[in-house]
GROMACS .gro file of C-alpha atoms in nm:
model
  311
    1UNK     CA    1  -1.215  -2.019   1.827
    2UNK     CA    2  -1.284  -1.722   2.047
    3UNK     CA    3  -1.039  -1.864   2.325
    4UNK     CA    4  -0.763  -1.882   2.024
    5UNK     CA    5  -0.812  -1.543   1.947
    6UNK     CA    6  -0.817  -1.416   2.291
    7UNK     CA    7  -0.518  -1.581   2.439
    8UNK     CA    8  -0.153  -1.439   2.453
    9UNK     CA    9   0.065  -1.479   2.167
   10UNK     CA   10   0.234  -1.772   2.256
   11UNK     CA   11  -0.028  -1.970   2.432
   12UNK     CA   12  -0.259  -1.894   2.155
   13UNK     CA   13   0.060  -2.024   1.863
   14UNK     CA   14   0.085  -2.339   2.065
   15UNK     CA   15  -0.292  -2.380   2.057
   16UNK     CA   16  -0.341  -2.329   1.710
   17UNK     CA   17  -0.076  -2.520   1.588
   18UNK     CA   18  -0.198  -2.824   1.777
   19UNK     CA   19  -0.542  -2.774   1.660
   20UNK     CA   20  -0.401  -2.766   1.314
   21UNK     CA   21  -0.206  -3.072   1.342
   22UNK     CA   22  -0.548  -3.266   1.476
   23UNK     CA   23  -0.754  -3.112   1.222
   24UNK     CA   24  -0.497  -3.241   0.961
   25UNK     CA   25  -0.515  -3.589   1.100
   26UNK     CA   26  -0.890  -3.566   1.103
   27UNK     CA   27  -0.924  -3.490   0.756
   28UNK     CA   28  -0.724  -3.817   0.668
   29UNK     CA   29  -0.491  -3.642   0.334
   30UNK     CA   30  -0.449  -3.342   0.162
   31UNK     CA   31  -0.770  -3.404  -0.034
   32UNK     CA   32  -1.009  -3.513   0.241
   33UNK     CA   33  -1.379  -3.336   0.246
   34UNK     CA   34  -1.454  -3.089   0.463
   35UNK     CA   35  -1.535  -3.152   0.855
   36UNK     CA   36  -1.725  -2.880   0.873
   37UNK     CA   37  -1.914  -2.694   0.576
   38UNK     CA   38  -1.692  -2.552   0.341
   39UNK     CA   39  -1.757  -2.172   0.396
   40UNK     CA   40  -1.714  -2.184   0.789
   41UNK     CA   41  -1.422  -2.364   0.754
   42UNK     CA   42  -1.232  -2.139   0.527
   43UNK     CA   43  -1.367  -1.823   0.757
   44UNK     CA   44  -1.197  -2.028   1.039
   45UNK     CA   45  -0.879  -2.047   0.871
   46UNK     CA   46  -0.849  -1.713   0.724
   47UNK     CA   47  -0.921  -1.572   1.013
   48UNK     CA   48  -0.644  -1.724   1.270
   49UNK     CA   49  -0.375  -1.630   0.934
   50UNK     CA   50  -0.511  -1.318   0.980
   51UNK     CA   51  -0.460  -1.278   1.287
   52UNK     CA   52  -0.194  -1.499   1.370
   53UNK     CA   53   0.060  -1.466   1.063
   54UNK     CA   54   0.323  -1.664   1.268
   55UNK     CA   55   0.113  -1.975   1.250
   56UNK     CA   56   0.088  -1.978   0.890
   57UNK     CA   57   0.353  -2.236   0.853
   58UNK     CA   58   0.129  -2.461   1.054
   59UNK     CA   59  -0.208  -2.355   0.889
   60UNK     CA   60  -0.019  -2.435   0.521
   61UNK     CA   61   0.034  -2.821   0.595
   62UNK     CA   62  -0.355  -2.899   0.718
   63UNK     CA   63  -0.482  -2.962   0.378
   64UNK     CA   64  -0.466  -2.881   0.008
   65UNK     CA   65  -0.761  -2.647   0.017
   66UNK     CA   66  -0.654  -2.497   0.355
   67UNK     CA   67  -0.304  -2.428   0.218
   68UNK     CA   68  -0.469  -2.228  -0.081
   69UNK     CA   69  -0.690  -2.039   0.101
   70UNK     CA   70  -0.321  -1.930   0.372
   71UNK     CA   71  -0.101  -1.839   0.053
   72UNK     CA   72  -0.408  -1.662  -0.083
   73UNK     CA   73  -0.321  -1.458   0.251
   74UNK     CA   74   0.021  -1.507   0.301
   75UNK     CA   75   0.112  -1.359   0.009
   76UNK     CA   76  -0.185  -1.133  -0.022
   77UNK     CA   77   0.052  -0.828   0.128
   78UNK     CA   78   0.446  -0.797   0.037
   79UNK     CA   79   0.634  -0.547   0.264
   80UNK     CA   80   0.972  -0.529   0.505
   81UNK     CA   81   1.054  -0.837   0.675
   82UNK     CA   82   0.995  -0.665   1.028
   83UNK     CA   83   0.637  -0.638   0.953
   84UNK     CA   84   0.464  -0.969   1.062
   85UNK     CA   85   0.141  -0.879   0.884
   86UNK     CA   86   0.287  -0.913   0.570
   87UNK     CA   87   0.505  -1.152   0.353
   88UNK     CA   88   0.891  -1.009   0.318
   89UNK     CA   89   0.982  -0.921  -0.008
   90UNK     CA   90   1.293  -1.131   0.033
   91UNK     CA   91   1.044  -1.423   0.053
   92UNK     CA   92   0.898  -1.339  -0.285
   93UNK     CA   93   1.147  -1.265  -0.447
   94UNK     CA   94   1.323  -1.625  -0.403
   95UNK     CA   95   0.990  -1.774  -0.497
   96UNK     CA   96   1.005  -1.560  -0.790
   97UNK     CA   97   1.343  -1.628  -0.872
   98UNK     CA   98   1.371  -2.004  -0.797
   99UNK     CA   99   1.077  -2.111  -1.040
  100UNK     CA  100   0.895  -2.339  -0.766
  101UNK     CA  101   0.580  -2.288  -0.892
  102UNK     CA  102   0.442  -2.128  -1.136
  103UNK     CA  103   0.396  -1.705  -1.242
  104UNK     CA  104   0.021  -1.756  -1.208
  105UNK     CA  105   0.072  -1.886  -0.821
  106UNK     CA  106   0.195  -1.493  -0.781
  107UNK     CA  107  -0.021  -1.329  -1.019
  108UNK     CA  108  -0.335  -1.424  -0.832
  109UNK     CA  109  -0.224  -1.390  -0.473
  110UNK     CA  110  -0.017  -1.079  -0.418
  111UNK     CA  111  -0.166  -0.735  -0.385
  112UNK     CA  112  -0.009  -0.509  -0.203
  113UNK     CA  113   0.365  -0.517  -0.290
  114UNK     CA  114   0.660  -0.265  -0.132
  115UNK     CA  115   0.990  -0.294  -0.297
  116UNK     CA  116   1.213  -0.194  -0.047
  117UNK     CA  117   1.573   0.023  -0.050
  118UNK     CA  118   1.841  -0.103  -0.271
  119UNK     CA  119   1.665  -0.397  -0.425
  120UNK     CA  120   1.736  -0.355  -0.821
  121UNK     CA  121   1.801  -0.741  -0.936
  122UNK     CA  122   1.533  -0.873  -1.163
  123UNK     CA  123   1.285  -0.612  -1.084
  124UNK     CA  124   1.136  -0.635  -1.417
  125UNK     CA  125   1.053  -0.995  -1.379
  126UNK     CA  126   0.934  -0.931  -1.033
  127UNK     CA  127   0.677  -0.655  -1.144
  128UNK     CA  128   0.551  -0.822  -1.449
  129UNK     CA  129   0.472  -1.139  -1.213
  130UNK     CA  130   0.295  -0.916  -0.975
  131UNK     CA  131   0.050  -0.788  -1.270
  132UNK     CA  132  -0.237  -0.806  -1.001
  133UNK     CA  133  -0.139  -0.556  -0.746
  134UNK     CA  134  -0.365  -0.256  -0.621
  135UNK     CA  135  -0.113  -0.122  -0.425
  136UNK     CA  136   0.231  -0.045  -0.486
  137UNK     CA  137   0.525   0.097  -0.332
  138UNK     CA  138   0.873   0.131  -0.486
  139UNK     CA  139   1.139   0.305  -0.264
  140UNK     CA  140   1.388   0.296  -0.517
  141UNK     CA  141   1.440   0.528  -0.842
  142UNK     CA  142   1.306   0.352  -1.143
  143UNK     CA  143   1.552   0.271  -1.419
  144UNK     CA  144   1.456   0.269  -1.744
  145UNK     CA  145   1.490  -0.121  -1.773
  146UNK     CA  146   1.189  -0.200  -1.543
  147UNK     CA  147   0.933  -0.028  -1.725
  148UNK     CA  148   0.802  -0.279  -1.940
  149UNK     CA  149   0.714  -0.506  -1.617
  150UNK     CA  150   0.562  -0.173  -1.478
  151UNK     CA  151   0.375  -0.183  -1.828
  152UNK     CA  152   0.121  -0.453  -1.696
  153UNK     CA  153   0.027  -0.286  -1.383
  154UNK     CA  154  -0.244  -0.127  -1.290
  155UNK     CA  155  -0.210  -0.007  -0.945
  156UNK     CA  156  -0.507   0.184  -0.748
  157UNK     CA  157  -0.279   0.348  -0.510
  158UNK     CA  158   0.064   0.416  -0.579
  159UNK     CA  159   0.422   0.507  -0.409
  160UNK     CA  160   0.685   0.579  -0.628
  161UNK     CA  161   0.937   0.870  -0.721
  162UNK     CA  162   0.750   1.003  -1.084
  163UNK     CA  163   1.062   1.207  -1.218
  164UNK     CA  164   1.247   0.916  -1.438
  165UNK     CA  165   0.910   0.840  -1.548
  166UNK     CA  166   0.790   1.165  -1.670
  167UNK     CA  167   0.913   1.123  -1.993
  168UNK     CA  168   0.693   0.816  -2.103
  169UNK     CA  169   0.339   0.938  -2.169
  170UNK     CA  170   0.262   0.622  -2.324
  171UNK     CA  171   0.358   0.429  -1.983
  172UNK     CA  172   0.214   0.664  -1.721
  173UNK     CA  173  -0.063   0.692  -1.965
  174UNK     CA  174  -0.176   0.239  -1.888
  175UNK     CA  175   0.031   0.244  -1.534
  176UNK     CA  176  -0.156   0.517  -1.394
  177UNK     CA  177  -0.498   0.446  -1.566
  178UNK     CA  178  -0.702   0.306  -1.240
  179UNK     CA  179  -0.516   0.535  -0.968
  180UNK     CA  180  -0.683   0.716  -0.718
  181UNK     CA  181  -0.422   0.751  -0.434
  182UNK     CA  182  -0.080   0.898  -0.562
  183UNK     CA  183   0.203   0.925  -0.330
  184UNK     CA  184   0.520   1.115  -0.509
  185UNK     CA  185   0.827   0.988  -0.339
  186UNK     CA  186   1.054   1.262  -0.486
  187UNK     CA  187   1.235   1.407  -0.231
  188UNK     CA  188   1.273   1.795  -0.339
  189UNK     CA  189   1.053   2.021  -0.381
  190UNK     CA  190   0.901   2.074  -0.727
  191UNK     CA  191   0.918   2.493  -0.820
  192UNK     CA  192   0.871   2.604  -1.148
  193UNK     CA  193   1.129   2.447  -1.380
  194UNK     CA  194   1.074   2.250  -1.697
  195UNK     CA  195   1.077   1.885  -1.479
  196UNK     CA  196   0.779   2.056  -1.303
  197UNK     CA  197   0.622   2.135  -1.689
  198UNK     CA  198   0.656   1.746  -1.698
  199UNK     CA  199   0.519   1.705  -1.430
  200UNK     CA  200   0.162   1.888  -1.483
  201UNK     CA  201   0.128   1.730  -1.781
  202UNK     CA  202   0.167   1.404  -1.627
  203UNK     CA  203  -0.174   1.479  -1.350
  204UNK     CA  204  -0.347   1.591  -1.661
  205UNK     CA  205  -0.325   1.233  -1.749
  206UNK     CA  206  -0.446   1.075  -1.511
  207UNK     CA  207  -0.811   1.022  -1.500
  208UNK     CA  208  -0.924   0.854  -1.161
  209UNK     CA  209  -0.701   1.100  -0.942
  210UNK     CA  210  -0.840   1.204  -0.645
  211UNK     CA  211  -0.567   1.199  -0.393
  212UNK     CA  212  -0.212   1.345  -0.452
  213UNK     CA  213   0.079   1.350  -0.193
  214UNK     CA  214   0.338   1.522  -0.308
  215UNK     CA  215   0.626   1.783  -0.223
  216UNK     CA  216   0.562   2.087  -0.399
  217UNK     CA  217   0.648   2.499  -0.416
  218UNK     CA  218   0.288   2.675  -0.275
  219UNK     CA  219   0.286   2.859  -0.585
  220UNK     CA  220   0.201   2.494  -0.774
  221UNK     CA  221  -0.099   2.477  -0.585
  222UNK     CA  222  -0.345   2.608  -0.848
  223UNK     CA  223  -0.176   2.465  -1.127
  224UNK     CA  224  -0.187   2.111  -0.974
  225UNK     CA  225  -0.586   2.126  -0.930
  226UNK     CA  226  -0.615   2.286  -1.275
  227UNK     CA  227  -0.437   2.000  -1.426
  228UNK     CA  228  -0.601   1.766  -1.245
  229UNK     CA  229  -1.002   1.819  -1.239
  230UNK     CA  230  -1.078   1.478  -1.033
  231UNK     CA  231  -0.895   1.586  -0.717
  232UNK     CA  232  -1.015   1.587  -0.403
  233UNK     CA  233  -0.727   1.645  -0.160
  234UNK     CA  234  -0.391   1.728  -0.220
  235UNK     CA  235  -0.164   1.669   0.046
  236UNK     CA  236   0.165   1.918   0.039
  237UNK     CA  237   0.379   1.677   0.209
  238UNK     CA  238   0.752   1.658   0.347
  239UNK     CA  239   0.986   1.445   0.512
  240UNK     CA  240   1.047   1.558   0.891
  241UNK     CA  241   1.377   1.596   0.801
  242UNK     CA  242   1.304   1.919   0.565
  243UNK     CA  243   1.218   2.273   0.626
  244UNK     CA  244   0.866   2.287   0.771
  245UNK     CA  245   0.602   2.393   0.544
  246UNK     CA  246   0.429   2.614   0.782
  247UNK     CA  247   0.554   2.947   0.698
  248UNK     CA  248   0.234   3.110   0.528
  249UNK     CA  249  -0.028   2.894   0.718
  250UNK     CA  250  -0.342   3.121   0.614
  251UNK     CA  251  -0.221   3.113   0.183
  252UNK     CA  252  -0.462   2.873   0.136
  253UNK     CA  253  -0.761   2.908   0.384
  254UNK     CA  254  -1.032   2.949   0.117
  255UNK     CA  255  -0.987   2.552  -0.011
  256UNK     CA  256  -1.054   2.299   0.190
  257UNK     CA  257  -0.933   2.032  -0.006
  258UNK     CA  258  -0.533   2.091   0.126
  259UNK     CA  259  -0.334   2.009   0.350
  260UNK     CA  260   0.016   2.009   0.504
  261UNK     CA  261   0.157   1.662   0.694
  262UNK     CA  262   0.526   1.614   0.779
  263UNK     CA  263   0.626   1.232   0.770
  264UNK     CA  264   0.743   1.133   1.099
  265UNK     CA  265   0.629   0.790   1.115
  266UNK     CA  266   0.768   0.467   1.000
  267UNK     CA  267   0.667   0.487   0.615
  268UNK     CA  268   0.652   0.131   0.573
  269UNK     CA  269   0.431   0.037   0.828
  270UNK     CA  270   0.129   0.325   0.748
  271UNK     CA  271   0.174   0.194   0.395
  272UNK     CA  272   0.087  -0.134   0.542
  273UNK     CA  273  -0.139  -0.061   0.769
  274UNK     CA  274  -0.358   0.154   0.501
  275UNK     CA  275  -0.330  -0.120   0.247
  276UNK     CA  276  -0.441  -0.379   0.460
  277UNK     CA  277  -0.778  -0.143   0.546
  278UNK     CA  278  -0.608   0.032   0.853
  279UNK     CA  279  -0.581   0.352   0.967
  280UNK     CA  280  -0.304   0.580   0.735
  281UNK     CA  281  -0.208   0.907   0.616
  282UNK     CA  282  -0.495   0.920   0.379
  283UNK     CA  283  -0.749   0.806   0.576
  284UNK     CA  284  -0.587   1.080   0.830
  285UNK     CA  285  -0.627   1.299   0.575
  286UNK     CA  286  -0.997   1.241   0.479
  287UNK     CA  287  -1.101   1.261   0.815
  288UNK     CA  288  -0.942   1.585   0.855
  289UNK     CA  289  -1.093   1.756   0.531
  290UNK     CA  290  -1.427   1.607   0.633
  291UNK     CA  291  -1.408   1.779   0.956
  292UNK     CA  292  -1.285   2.105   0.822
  293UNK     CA  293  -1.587   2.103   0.566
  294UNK     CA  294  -1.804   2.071   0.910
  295UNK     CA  295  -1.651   2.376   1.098
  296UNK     CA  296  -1.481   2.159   1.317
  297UNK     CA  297  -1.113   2.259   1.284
  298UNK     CA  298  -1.038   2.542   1.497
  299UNK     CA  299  -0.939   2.815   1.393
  300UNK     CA  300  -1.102   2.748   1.031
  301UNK     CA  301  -0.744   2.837   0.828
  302UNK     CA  302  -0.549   2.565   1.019
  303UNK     CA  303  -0.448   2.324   0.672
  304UNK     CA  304  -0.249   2.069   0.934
  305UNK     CA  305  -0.358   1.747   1.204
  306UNK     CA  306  -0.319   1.854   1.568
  307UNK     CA  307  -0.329   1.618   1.826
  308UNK     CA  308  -0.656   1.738   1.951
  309UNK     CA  309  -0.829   1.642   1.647
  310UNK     CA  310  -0.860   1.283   1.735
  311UNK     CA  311  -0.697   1.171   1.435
   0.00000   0.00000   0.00000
């Protein structure tokens, strides 16, 4: 096992795909007991799909058991098709779509799911499948027609623009009930309009917040933390293509719990990488507020990740 992990990619796919094949021949059919006991095996298994997503095709035709225990995996995390930790969304969504198996096959396996740009067809059939997620990430704007699939969910981080869907109380009320890590895709800036009223009201909603991202006017900053009493950090965020928000570095020295980050990374990929217990932005962003709180941020105003932070 150690010598499959250990080789390089392609030696290592050969080797596991033969030793899938012989293990499937072993067995003797799809139903066969066990070789060796049941819990090894299945750490075996998991472990090279883990770590070897490309030989999942291989690892899905050893046995019955061994093929639940890959799509258990497989579909575990839905993100971009460049990604080979993770199942494309294309992928699911023909599943999905083409009725193969049943809604419960999906309910129970995926997780983590990222809707991608510019993919609008049958969404609410999609999300209402997925009713077991814990993460989700939708780079689209919501229309009003999806909502009832986003009824079911109840997501315990969450990526998605908020403004078409600060008018439903009732939804954000059960979509947002179990969320702790809130990500606010909305590219402008929120300053003191009635959208941000909406908006306030919304956090006050929500009552296992205790990480916000979000792009927002300074002068939010107090209402955001008096609307929301569970948060923790808040995270002024912007794309690297906006202004940077570094103009009045020392406004808010005297809290600890903020901070300033500038996306220049590929989204998708932290998204995955946090999801599937990786470093991301918000573990970035613990680690730095954890340090601050220990005087180790120099000087002590600084609200934004240097390099020399080790972070």
């Amino acid at each position: 096992m150690d010598r499959l992990l250990d080789e390089s990619s392609e030696s290592s796919l050969s080797a596991i795909n033969s030793l899938a094949l012989d293990y499937s021949d072993n067995l003797g059919g799809p139903q066969a007991s066990p070789v060796l006991p049941i819990e090894l095996e299945r750490e075996i298994f998991d472990t090279v799909a883990y770590l070897h997503s490309e030989a999942m095709p291989s690892l899905l035709l050893v046995c019955r058991r061994v093929y639940d225990w890959v799509t258990k995996i497989k579909y575990r995390t839905i993100g971009p098709s460049y990604i080979p930790s993770c199942c494309s969304f294309h992928e699911l969504e023909r599943g999905i779509l083409s009725m193969s198996k049943p809604t419960s096959f999906f309910r129970d396996r995926v997780r983590h799911l990222h809707i991608p740009w510019g993919h609008r067809v049958e969404m609410r059939e999609l999300l209402s499948t997925c009713s077991s997620v814990t993460a989700l990430a939708v780079m689209i704007v919501l229309d009003p027609s999806v909502f009832s699939g986003l009824s079911v969910l109840r997501p315990r981080r969450a990526n998605l623009a908020l403004t078409s869907l600060l008018n439903h109380t009732n939804l954000c009320r059960s979509l947002f009930s179990c969320t702790t890590h809130l990500h606010d895709l909305d590219m402008r800036t929120f300053e003191s309009n009635p959208t941000t009223d909406r908006w306030l009201s919304f956090l006050s909603l929500l009552p296992a917040l205790t990480h916000l991202a979000a792009p927002m006017s300074p002068d939010l900053v107090p209402l955001v933390f008096a609307s929301c009493k569970t948060l923790e950090i808040l995270i002024y965020i912007q794309s690297f293509l906006g202004p940077s928000p570094f103009k009045e570095p020392d406004r808010f020295t005297d809290d600890e719990r903020i901070l300033y980050m500038i996306i220049t990374w590929d989204y998708a990929q932290n998204w995955v990488t946090g999801v599937q217990g990786g470093t991301d932005f918000w573990v970035r962003a613990d680690k730095f507020v954890a340090m601050r709180r220990r005087g180790q941020i120099k000087p002590c105003s600084r609200c934004w990740i240097e390099d020399e932070d080790g972070i």
